[in-house]
Amino acid sequence: MEAYNRFRTLRKPLGVMAVSAIALSSGVALAQDAAQEESQSRGVRTRLETVITQAQKVESSAQTTPIATTTVEGDELRRAFVVDLRDLTNQAPNVMLEPVGAFQNAAAFSIRGFGTADIESSADPSVPVFIDGVYMARNSTSLSDLLDISAVEILRGPQGTLFGRNTIAGAVLVRHNKPDTSDFSVSGSVEAGNYGTLNIEGVVNVPVVEDKFAIRLAAKSSNNDGFYKNLTDGSNYGGADRITLMPSLIFTPNDNLEVIIRGEYVRERNDSWANTPYSVCRSDANGNFSPLTSQTVPLIGWAYEGNSITRFCGQERGKQDFVVEHDNTSGRGSDFDVKGLTGEINYSIPDVGTITYVGNYRDVYEDVYNDFDTTPLPIFMTRRQQWHWQTTHELRFSSDFSDTIEFVGGVFYFKQHYRMEQDTFGWLFDPNFGAALGQAIGARLTGGANPGQYLDALNPNSAGFGETIHDHEAWSVFAQVNYHITDSLTFVAGVRYNQESKDIETCAPATVNSFVLRECNTNPNAPGFNYFDSDTDILAGNKNKWNDIGPKVGLNWQATDDLFLYASWTRGFRGGGFNGRCGSTQTCQPYDQERADSYEVGMKWDGLDNRLRVNLTGFWMEYADQQVGIIRSSAGSGGGQETVTDNAADAVSRGIELEITAVPADGLKLWMTGGYLDAKRTDFCVDIDGPSTVNPGPASGSCDPDNAFSFVSGGSTFFIFPTDNSNLPLVRAPKWTFSAGLSYEIPVGSLGFLEFAGDWRYQSKSNQASNGVPAGSIAGIPNFNGFTVTPVRDAAHIFNASMTFREIDDRYKVSFFVRNLTNERYLQSLTAVATLFNFIQDNNPRTWGVKISFDM
């Protein structure tokens, strides 16, 4: 992005910061433990601090909480120069917090081999984000900037009893700092780095009435020019332009009542994601490019411009610069507007317990363009406009009833409404496309003049319109009891009842729908008809309501003052739903809920006078009816492809997780994590290729004969034929993950302290296909250029390093940092779009920056 645009974007937040005396601090947050704060201001770290978790809906020490949880507090967020949640992947074992790709803020979080990589609101997350206790229903805004954070917690394994539906693989809890009613403070930072990075952040806290009422304002502006060069026009590409404002207030009229109100405003005017080609370009008998057996986009490229086809095909990562070749993207980007309001009330009844209410309303508008064909030709592009609102309400009661019983329970209500309009446009939607491509191929084969003239005559603005309207309502009741059998032995029992309903109207992008009127064609006799309404089109035996009971049983043993042991069984649950991007009435049908039984044992130990901490967890998870999303060929959707979710698989996940933290000498902190994961499908019966006009034969040849069927669409008969694909690996489930880091702080005379910090993460190879798996073997498909197109990411090492000087009284800090020090490059996400094309997103290259921060 140009410097002028960046300055223009910054004027408003800079004015707010100046008036408020803000300047900011990228991750500097209040510590949880007051004694630790005082120790840090006096000198270097001498021991490990107490870590507070809210993994059981009440505050407790993480070392006596029977859950596999990793808490990253404000100081550690600052040290890691965290921007958003993806920067925390290296903090916990068997965890991958990554982007979906293709959409700037969409998250593809996976824990212990299970996760979700779908941006649609019709698909629920399996690792959701909770912000200040509020469930975020969608993946699409989970990677917004973090600002004024107290702590982030990563909970591994099902959390359904206390956190509800869709926490089947785990949960990520984000907690912001509360306003402080006793101290006025101003903190701020400015960060500048390569790729045009300029981030400005500030927080001001004002106690209006001492110990009674305070207000707080946090603001951040973050900008970069993008990590890619667009060869089509020479511009930088993939940049971000974000403004985040978070006002809050707290009112504590007496010792028993606390009221917190938080606001949220996010404005993003980003480039669209930088997609790069990864298409299948097969070879003929002579080892040359074979256009007619390759995917459609490289075929079009060959017909248009001849044998300079390599740039349309998959290539080895690391063998080329960070470049893309998108067609004209002027005026097109990835725009987000988020507005939210959260209220929290805590009322303590002396000698009885605490009543807590958390309520939220959140409204999101998105307008996202994408050039998915990843070429300079106008072949296949999309514009998605999405409107979404959600409201959540939770009322709970927690109490230490006696010396032997602790209780937490409550009720929860959730509702959301979502509407998406998708325009899919380009040459593929011109009614003359087939004939023009045939003429271009003929001219290319016979050596005719300018084969591209036939494709150039097509209208690049030809479009197919699609729409999805989705309503969802859910409620639940829950309770958990800790019964202290003895002073050291505790029995845990919990249960949650969930009930939900969903309704959907959808039509896939197609020319049969009205681009001008912005509506679906509901006439079943219209050629290309693909409208589905759950109120009228659900087939016999299907449903749009689901319910579930999620229990938990556990046993905790405080073996010694330093050693805590636990064992538990938990059942997780993810609700059923509808396919929001299906292509026909038959494939739009609902899919059912999925369940997971998790067995876990753990040990948490602190020793050597709080200088060493060792946590060890073993787990076994059994998944039933796992929901799997697949992009495949379609009988009715625009562009000949559809995205469907089905209860296609059973799976098992088992492994070990180790976390060690130590302060072996004053000022020196060491940490490491290690995860071993054996996660695999035990059953995966699905039609990966999608509806086919070829009869595959008797249904007895299918792994699921009851779901082998045929249907008529557009006057043609299509066949669905599930086959056994259990050999295909789970997505984002590497066998090994390791990370380690250190920070070493030394005095610099009477001026302050100099800290050196660094960390490393290793991840073994893994399947990175965002939506299920592409058609074909995990071994991949050989290209004519010698490269094999495969969804497997090779093993990768990532190193980060930093150096920080902090003044003796912590009033200011100056830092220099480098991320991805060795400039490692790897496939981060792959989307295989049926027979049309494949595209991928890479990780970020090496970045560096200088950050100046203060705290007054």
XYZ file of C-alpha atoms in Angstrom, residues 26 77-83 87 189-194 197-199 227 755-759 799-805 814-821 845-852:
47
model
C 2.246 -3.962 21.277
C 2.794 -11.879 24.481
C 5.005 -8.813 24.478
C 8.174 -10.865 24.338
C 6.889 -12.840 21.340
C 5.714 -9.634 19.544
C 2.357 -11.292 19.006
C 0.050 -9.668 16.454
C 1.630 -16.171 16.451
C 4.347 1.853 21.294
C 5.408 2.454 17.724
C 6.707 -0.427 15.635
C 8.306 -0.113 12.197
C 9.740 -2.859 10.039
C 10.270 -4.263 6.577
C 5.162 -2.286 8.484
C 3.987 0.523 10.761
C 2.013 -0.383 13.888
C 4.776 -9.776 1.462
C 17.076 -9.015 27.409
C 17.941 -11.512 24.688
C 15.136 -13.845 23.642
C 14.615 -16.476 21.014
C 12.394 -19.414 20.182
C 13.289 -19.461 14.407
C 12.495 -16.081 16.003
C 14.820 -13.787 17.934
C 14.726 -10.426 19.708
C 16.750 -8.026 21.834
C 15.123 -5.550 24.233
C 16.438 -2.817 26.507
C 13.381 -0.428 22.889
C 13.284 -3.716 20.976
C 14.618 -5.231 17.803
C 13.101 -8.498 16.604
C 13.215 -10.941 13.685
C 10.553 -13.517 12.816
C 11.293 -16.547 10.639
C 14.991 -15.819 10.898
C 8.703 -14.657 4.906
C 11.375 -13.267 7.218
C 10.205 -10.048 8.839
C 11.987 -7.699 11.211
C 11.115 -4.593 13.145
C 12.071 -2.015 15.726
C 9.647 -1.218 18.509
C 9.703 1.628 21.005
